[in-house]
Amino acid sequence: MKATSVAPSNLAFIKYWGRKDEALRLPTNGSISMNLSNLLTTTTVQFSAELAQDAVAINGQDFVPDAIEAARVSRHLDRLRELAGLRQSARVVSENNFPSSTGLSSSASSFAALTVAAAAAAGLELPEKELSILARQGSGSACRSIPDGFVEWLDGDTSDTSFAVSLYPPQHWPIADVVAIVSREKKLVSSSKGQLAAASSPFFAVRLGHMADKLKLARAFIQQRDFTRFGELIEAEAVEMHAIMLTSTPSLMYWLPGSVKIMRLARQWRGEGLEVYFSVNTGQDVHLICRPEDVEALTARLRAVPDVTDILINTPAPGARLVEEHLF
Ligand code: DP6
């Protein structure tokens, strides 16, 4: 059977950086995110007795089976094959509507879409929790792209307790995430690799010591729709994660000059009365969080910044879902 899924990327307000179990991809702390309406992966999967091996095409490029990308997809398909008792290989075609490897979490949307499409194509009818557990094993942040809207990845100690749940549906709070693309340059160190260094930062233990408090505050500010306190919290959280990256061994620096320019401008604009807060992941592109009524003013200012090559506007979105239209 053939199945297709569309899944959103997500932006973590409280971030996942560091793992306590590599093989199972269990994070050192819980995280809280929002699905992004305009950063989407569409993936079609078809298992077939006629294929000798998995055939993977991503963004129009065919990968040989032992290419890193194809091997990671095949390993993920193995998890679903095992669950379904299926031995057939699959054809996988996947398309992102946004740049990959620039800090926009394409692995989150990709592995969420792959999980939902492959499960359906394998004839499995899995509850959201199981889909989230499976997606997590492909890429940690992908587990948060399964449920709707504002999402928490619970800090479980076992595979069965490490999954994401919806805290609130997308309509709960119509904040906007305006993404400033500063370059299409691909990052040098993937999140998967970078995370291995997290625990080497002398500040990592300090970070872990207050993650439970941060998660509690984030939950409360989202519930109360307290934009100012929420914004201050998530901007400080992004900076703290980058402080861990910068002080780990090897030291990781994901920002480009354009990223720093935007972060400084966000603070300047805030001082001028345009209330915007930034967040950055593993890459150079900058997420700017603002109220819906400020999107126009913010994009107008961003358009005047020469480093900004593209602007992508997102609102809170539903999680991964099956769709009728296939890619092949
Ligand atoms: C900075 O989920 O991409 O975006 O599990 O190794 O695939 P893997 O890592 P990944 O890491 C995400 C890192 C982050 C923070 C976050 O999304 O929580």
PDB file of C-alpha atoms in Angstrom, residues 48-248:
ATOM      1  CA  SER A  48       6.764  -3.377  -2.655  1.00  0.00           C
ATOM      2  CA  ALA A  49       7.810  -6.993  -3.241  1.00  0.00           C
ATOM      3  CA  GLU A  50       9.404  -5.865  -6.502  1.00  0.00           C
ATOM      4  CA  LEU A  51      12.095  -3.745  -4.849  1.00  0.00           C
ATOM      5  CA  ALA A  52      15.393  -5.422  -3.945  1.00  0.00           C
ATOM      6  CA  GLN A  53      16.323  -2.586  -1.590  1.00  0.00           C
ATOM      7  CA  ASP A  54      14.906   0.689  -0.286  1.00  0.00           C
ATOM      8  CA  ALA A  55      14.909   3.514  -2.844  1.00  0.00           C
ATOM      9  CA  VAL A  56      15.111   6.969  -1.277  1.00  0.00           C
ATOM     10  CA  ALA A  57      14.715  10.353  -3.001  1.00  0.00           C
ATOM     11  CA  ILE A  58      14.847  13.561  -0.976  1.00  0.00           C
ATOM     12  CA  ASN A  59      14.180  16.972  -2.504  1.00  0.00           C
ATOM     13  CA  GLY A  60      14.546  15.599  -6.021  1.00  0.00           C
ATOM     14  CA  GLN A  61      17.828  13.804  -5.330  1.00  0.00           C
ATOM     15  CA  ASP A  62      18.109   9.999  -5.536  1.00  0.00           C
ATOM     16  CA  PHE A  63      20.387   8.573  -2.859  1.00  0.00           C
ATOM     17  CA  VAL A  64      22.440   5.389  -3.182  1.00  0.00           C
ATOM     18  CA  PRO A  65      21.433   2.960  -0.395  1.00  0.00           C
ATOM     19  CA  ASP A  66      24.577   3.453   1.692  1.00  0.00           C
ATOM     20  CA  ALA A  67      24.497   7.263   1.566  1.00  0.00           C
ATOM     21  CA  ILE A  68      24.104   8.630   5.113  1.00  0.00           C
ATOM     22  CA  GLU A  69      20.631  10.052   4.394  1.00  0.00           C
ATOM     23  CA  ALA A  70      19.294   6.860   2.787  1.00  0.00           C
ATOM     24  CA  ALA A  71      20.794   4.626   5.475  1.00  0.00           C
ATOM     25  CA  ARG A  72      19.101   6.685   8.220  1.00  0.00           C
ATOM     26  CA  VAL A  73      15.761   6.366   6.386  1.00  0.00           C
ATOM     27  CA  SER A  74      16.245   2.600   5.949  1.00  0.00           C
ATOM     28  CA  ARG A  75      17.100   2.152   9.623  1.00  0.00           C
ATOM     29  CA  HIS A  76      13.868   3.945  10.447  1.00  0.00           C
ATOM     30  CA  LEU A  77      11.876   1.811   8.003  1.00  0.00           C
ATOM     31  CA  ASP A  78      13.353  -1.263   9.734  1.00  0.00           C
ATOM     32  CA  ARG A  79      11.654  -0.177  12.987  1.00  0.00           C
ATOM     33  CA  LEU A  80       8.304  -0.093  11.189  1.00  0.00           C
ATOM     34  CA  ARG A  81       8.965  -3.287   9.244  1.00  0.00           C
ATOM     35  CA  GLU A  82       9.732  -5.091  12.474  1.00  0.00           C
ATOM     36  CA  LEU A  83       6.529  -3.845  14.095  1.00  0.00           C
ATOM     37  CA  ALA A  84       4.431  -4.823  11.068  1.00  0.00           C
ATOM     38  CA  GLY A  85       6.229  -8.131  10.451  1.00  0.00           C
ATOM     39  CA  LEU A  86       6.998  -6.932   6.935  1.00  0.00           C
ATOM     40  CA  ARG A  87      10.055  -7.837   4.870  1.00  0.00           C
ATOM     41  CA  GLN A  88       9.472  -5.748   1.746  1.00  0.00           C
ATOM     42  CA  SER A  89      11.644  -2.830   0.713  1.00  0.00           C
ATOM     43  CA  ALA A  90      10.122   0.585   0.186  1.00  0.00           C
ATOM     44  CA  ARG A  91      10.215   3.489  -2.169  1.00  0.00           C
ATOM     45  CA  VAL A  92      10.380   6.785  -0.263  1.00  0.00           C
ATOM     46  CA  VAL A  93      10.020  10.175  -1.889  1.00  0.00           C
ATOM     47  CA  SER A  94      10.239  13.222   0.365  1.00  0.00           C
ATOM     48  CA  GLU A  95      10.017  16.963  -0.307  1.00  0.00           C
ATOM     49  CA  ASN A  96      10.572  19.918   2.015  1.00  0.00           C
ATOM     50  CA  ASN A  97       9.036  23.282   1.190  1.00  0.00           C
ATOM     51  CA  PHE A  98      11.918  25.016   3.031  1.00  0.00           C
ATOM     52  CA  PRO A  99      15.743  24.865   3.123  1.00  0.00           C
ATOM     53  CA  SER A 100      17.436  21.887   4.840  1.00  0.00           C
ATOM     54  CA  SER A 101      20.467  21.984   7.164  1.00  0.00           C
ATOM     55  CA  THR A 102      20.285  25.715   7.877  1.00  0.00           C
ATOM     56  CA  GLY A 103      18.717  25.492  11.348  1.00  0.00           C
ATOM     57  CA  LEU A 104      15.042  25.005  10.520  1.00  0.00           C
ATOM     58  CA  SER A 105      14.780  21.460  11.938  1.00  0.00           C
ATOM     59  CA  SER A 106      14.054  19.603   8.722  1.00  0.00           C
ATOM     60  CA  SER A 107      14.871  16.333  10.497  1.00  0.00           C
ATOM     61  CA  ALA A 108      11.872  16.929  12.778  1.00  0.00           C
ATOM     62  CA  SER A 109       9.366  17.290   9.938  1.00  0.00           C
ATOM     63  CA  SER A 110      11.106  14.623   7.833  1.00  0.00           C
ATOM     64  CA  PHE A 111      11.093  11.843  10.414  1.00  0.00           C
ATOM     65  CA  ALA A 112       7.570  12.711  11.594  1.00  0.00           C
ATOM     66  CA  ALA A 113       6.295  12.521   7.999  1.00  0.00           C
ATOM     67  CA  LEU A 114       8.274   9.335   7.325  1.00  0.00           C
ATOM     68  CA  THR A 115       6.899   7.677  10.471  1.00  0.00           C
ATOM     69  CA  VAL A 116       3.254   8.476   9.743  1.00  0.00           C
ATOM     70  CA  ALA A 117       3.473   7.591   6.038  1.00  0.00           C
ATOM     71  CA  ALA A 118       5.470   4.382   6.578  1.00  0.00           C
ATOM     72  CA  ALA A 119       3.189   3.196   9.402  1.00  0.00           C
ATOM     73  CA  ALA A 120       0.120   3.614   7.181  1.00  0.00           C
ATOM     74  CA  ALA A 121       1.859   2.069   4.168  1.00  0.00           C
ATOM     75  CA  ALA A 122       2.783  -0.940   6.345  1.00  0.00           C
ATOM     76  CA  GLY A 123      -0.859  -1.318   7.362  1.00  0.00           C
ATOM     77  CA  LEU A 124      -0.238  -0.311  10.976  1.00  0.00           C
ATOM     78  CA  GLU A 125      -2.847   1.677  12.862  1.00  0.00           C
ATOM     79  CA  LEU A 126      -0.898   3.233  15.679  1.00  0.00           C
ATOM     80  CA  PRO A 127      -2.031   5.670  18.369  1.00  0.00           C
ATOM     81  CA  GLU A 128      -0.354   9.103  18.528  1.00  0.00           C
ATOM     82  CA  LYS A 129       1.859   8.030  21.439  1.00  0.00           C
ATOM     83  CA  GLU A 130       3.332   5.094  19.501  1.00  0.00           C
ATOM     84  CA  LEU A 131       3.920   7.270  16.436  1.00  0.00           C
ATOM     85  CA  SER A 132       5.717   9.813  18.626  1.00  0.00           C
ATOM     86  CA  ILE A 133       7.908   7.107  20.217  1.00  0.00           C
ATOM     87  CA  LEU A 134       8.832   5.808  16.769  1.00  0.00           C
ATOM     88  CA  ALA A 135       9.506   9.282  15.319  1.00  0.00           C
ATOM     89  CA  ARG A 136      11.786  10.040  18.296  1.00  0.00           C
ATOM     90  CA  GLN A 137      14.059   7.147  17.372  1.00  0.00           C
ATOM     91  CA  GLY A 138      14.548   8.596  13.869  1.00  0.00           C
ATOM     92  CA  SER A 139      15.280  12.115  15.111  1.00  0.00           C
ATOM     93  CA  GLY A 140      14.567  13.284  18.650  1.00  0.00           C
ATOM     94  CA  SER A 141      12.775  16.512  17.766  1.00  0.00           C
ATOM     95  CA  ALA A 142      10.534  14.619  15.296  1.00  0.00           C
ATOM     96  CA  CYS A 143       8.502  13.199  18.190  1.00  0.00           C
ATOM     97  CA  ARG A 144       7.218  16.740  18.836  1.00  0.00           C
ATOM     98  CA  SER A 145       5.928  17.107  15.251  1.00  0.00           C
ATOM     99  CA  ILE A 146       3.366  14.304  15.749  1.00  0.00           C
ATOM    100  CA  PRO A 147       0.861  15.921  18.211  1.00  0.00           C
ATOM    101  CA  ASP A 148      -0.978  19.197  17.499  1.00  0.00           C
ATOM    102  CA  GLY A 149      -0.094  22.793  18.302  1.00  0.00           C
ATOM    103  CA  PHE A 150       1.925  23.496  21.461  1.00  0.00           C
ATOM    104  CA  VAL A 151       3.708  20.303  22.452  1.00  0.00           C
ATOM    105  CA  GLU A 152       5.770  18.879  25.302  1.00  0.00           C
ATOM    106  CA  TRP A 153       8.243  16.001  24.906  1.00  0.00           C
ATOM    107  CA  LEU A 154       7.974  14.294  28.277  1.00  0.00           C
ATOM    108  CA  ASP A 155      11.202  13.545  30.095  1.00  0.00           C
ATOM    109  CA  GLY A 156      10.900   9.765  30.330  1.00  0.00           C
ATOM    110  CA  ASP A 157      13.645   7.366  31.364  1.00  0.00           C
ATOM    111  CA  THR A 158      12.569   4.548  29.022  1.00  0.00           C
ATOM    112  CA  SER A 159      11.599   4.353  25.380  1.00  0.00           C
ATOM    113  CA  ASP A 160       7.938   3.849  26.318  1.00  0.00           C
ATOM    114  CA  THR A 161       7.810   6.976  28.468  1.00  0.00           C
ATOM    115  CA  SER A 162       9.761   9.325  26.180  1.00  0.00           C
ATOM    116  CA  PHE A 163       7.164  10.762  23.797  1.00  0.00           C
ATOM    117  CA  ALA A 164       5.415  14.035  23.052  1.00  0.00           C
ATOM    118  CA  VAL A 165       1.910  15.206  23.913  1.00  0.00           C
ATOM    119  CA  SER A 166      -0.138  18.211  22.876  1.00  0.00           C
ATOM    120  CA  LEU A 167      -0.368  20.839  25.622  1.00  0.00           C
ATOM    121  CA  TYR A 168      -2.725  23.086  23.646  1.00  0.00           C
ATOM    122  CA  PRO A 169      -4.247  23.039  20.157  1.00  0.00           C
ATOM    123  CA  PRO A 170      -2.917  25.548  17.589  1.00  0.00           C
ATOM    124  CA  GLN A 171      -5.839  27.960  18.191  1.00  0.00           C
ATOM    125  CA  HIS A 172      -4.901  28.368  21.865  1.00  0.00           C
ATOM    126  CA  TRP A 173      -2.517  31.259  21.184  1.00  0.00           C
ATOM    127  CA  PRO A 174      -2.047  32.831  17.754  1.00  0.00           C
ATOM    128  CA  ILE A 175       1.570  33.931  18.109  1.00  0.00           C
ATOM    129  CA  ALA A 176       3.731  34.133  14.994  1.00  0.00           C
ATOM    130  CA  ASP A 177       7.176  32.762  14.193  1.00  0.00           C
ATOM    131  CA  VAL A 178       8.762  34.898  11.501  1.00  0.00           C
ATOM    132  CA  VAL A 179      11.847  33.088  10.209  1.00  0.00           C
ATOM    133  CA  ALA A 180      14.670  35.190   8.824  1.00  0.00           C
ATOM    134  CA  ILE A 181      16.731  33.164   6.352  1.00  0.00           C
ATOM    135  CA  VAL A 182      20.240  34.605   6.310  1.00  0.00           C
ATOM    136  CA  SER A 183      22.006  32.046   4.132  1.00  0.00           C
ATOM    137  CA  ARG A 184      21.385  28.718   2.407  1.00  0.00           C
ATOM    138  CA  GLU A 185      24.843  27.533   3.491  1.00  0.00           C
ATOM    139  CA  LYS A 186      24.631  24.028   5.036  1.00  0.00           C
ATOM    140  CA  LYS A 187      25.797  23.681   8.633  1.00  0.00           C
ATOM    141  CA  LEU A 188      29.084  21.864   9.172  1.00  0.00           C
ATOM    142  CA  VAL A 189      28.054  19.827  12.214  1.00  0.00           C
ATOM    143  CA  SER A 190      24.643  18.113  12.326  1.00  0.00           C
ATOM    144  CA  SER A 191      22.478  18.298  15.460  1.00  0.00           C
ATOM    145  CA  SER A 192      22.923  14.549  15.943  1.00  0.00           C
ATOM    146  CA  LYS A 193      26.688  14.951  16.097  1.00  0.00           C
ATOM    147  CA  GLY A 194      26.706  18.255  17.959  1.00  0.00           C
ATOM    148  CA  GLN A 195      24.586  16.807  20.753  1.00  0.00           C
ATOM    149  CA  LEU A 196      27.307  14.296  21.561  1.00  0.00           C
ATOM    150  CA  ALA A 197      29.457  17.167  22.813  1.00  0.00           C
ATOM    151  CA  ALA A 198      26.828  18.772  25.081  1.00  0.00           C
ATOM    152  CA  ALA A 199      27.914  17.059  28.292  1.00  0.00           C
ATOM    153  CA  SER A 200      31.514  18.260  27.827  1.00  0.00           C
ATOM    154  CA  SER A 201      30.511  21.866  28.540  1.00  0.00           C
ATOM    155  CA  PRO A 202      31.400  22.858  32.119  1.00  0.00           C
ATOM    156  CA  PHE A 203      28.020  24.594  32.250  1.00  0.00           C
ATOM    157  CA  PHE A 204      25.923  21.602  31.210  1.00  0.00           C
ATOM    158  CA  ALA A 205      25.275  20.457  34.777  1.00  0.00           C
ATOM    159  CA  VAL A 206      24.106  23.978  35.665  1.00  0.00           C
ATOM    160  CA  ARG A 207      21.706  23.890  32.739  1.00  0.00           C
ATOM    161  CA  LEU A 208      20.287  20.503  33.713  1.00  0.00           C
ATOM    162  CA  GLY A 209      19.825  21.734  37.271  1.00  0.00           C
ATOM    163  CA  HIS A 210      17.207  24.278  36.228  1.00  0.00           C
ATOM    164  CA  MET A 211      15.484  22.630  33.260  1.00  0.00           C
ATOM    165  CA  ALA A 212      12.509  21.453  35.340  1.00  0.00           C
ATOM    166  CA  ASP A 213      11.901  25.052  36.479  1.00  0.00           C
ATOM    167  CA  LYS A 214      12.183  26.344  32.918  1.00  0.00           C
ATOM    168  CA  LEU A 215       9.672  23.804  31.664  1.00  0.00           C
ATOM    169  CA  LYS A 216       7.271  24.772  34.441  1.00  0.00           C
ATOM    170  CA  LEU A 217       7.557  28.463  33.570  1.00  0.00           C
ATOM    171  CA  ALA A 218       7.100  27.804  29.851  1.00  0.00           C
ATOM    172  CA  ARG A 219       3.946  25.756  30.511  1.00  0.00           C
ATOM    173  CA  ALA A 220       2.546  28.519  32.735  1.00  0.00           C
ATOM    174  CA  PHE A 221       3.326  31.399  30.345  1.00  0.00           C
ATOM    175  CA  ILE A 222       1.799  29.529  27.397  1.00  0.00           C
ATOM    176  CA  GLN A 223      -1.276  28.709  29.462  1.00  0.00           C
ATOM    177  CA  GLN A 224      -1.637  32.353  30.570  1.00  0.00           C
ATOM    178  CA  ARG A 225      -0.682  33.659  27.112  1.00  0.00           C
ATOM    179  CA  ASP A 226       1.792  35.958  28.889  1.00  0.00           C
ATOM    180  CA  PHE A 227       3.727  37.095  25.822  1.00  0.00           C
ATOM    181  CA  THR A 228       6.360  39.256  27.517  1.00  0.00           C
ATOM    182  CA  ARG A 229       7.451  36.742  30.150  1.00  0.00           C
ATOM    183  CA  PHE A 230       7.267  33.928  27.607  1.00  0.00           C
ATOM    184  CA  GLY A 231       9.423  35.862  25.142  1.00  0.00           C
ATOM    185  CA  GLU A 232      12.044  36.720  27.758  1.00  0.00           C
ATOM    186  CA  LEU A 233      12.193  33.075  28.859  1.00  0.00           C
ATOM    187  CA  ILE A 234      12.585  31.566  25.385  1.00  0.00           C
ATOM    188  CA  GLU A 235      15.182  34.058  24.196  1.00  0.00           C
ATOM    189  CA  ALA A 236      17.289  33.415  27.316  1.00  0.00           C
ATOM    190  CA  GLU A 237      16.850  29.665  26.744  1.00  0.00           C
ATOM    191  CA  ALA A 238      18.128  29.880  23.163  1.00  0.00           C
ATOM    192  CA  VAL A 239      21.160  31.872  24.294  1.00  0.00           C
ATOM    193  CA  GLU A 240      21.825  29.358  27.078  1.00  0.00           C
ATOM    194  CA  MET A 241      21.784  26.437  24.632  1.00  0.00           C
ATOM    195  CA  HIS A 242      24.273  28.245  22.399  1.00  0.00           C
ATOM    196  CA  ALA A 243      26.438  28.953  25.470  1.00  0.00           C
ATOM    197  CA  ILE A 244      26.578  25.179  26.001  1.00  0.00           C
ATOM    198  CA  MET A 245      27.458  24.655  22.336  1.00  0.00           C
ATOM    199  CA  LEU A 246      30.184  27.318  22.381  1.00  0.00           C
ATOM    200  CA  THR A 247      31.764  25.951  25.571  1.00  0.00           C
ATOM    201  CA  SER A 248      31.646  22.262  24.652  1.00  0.00           C
TER     202      SER A 248
END
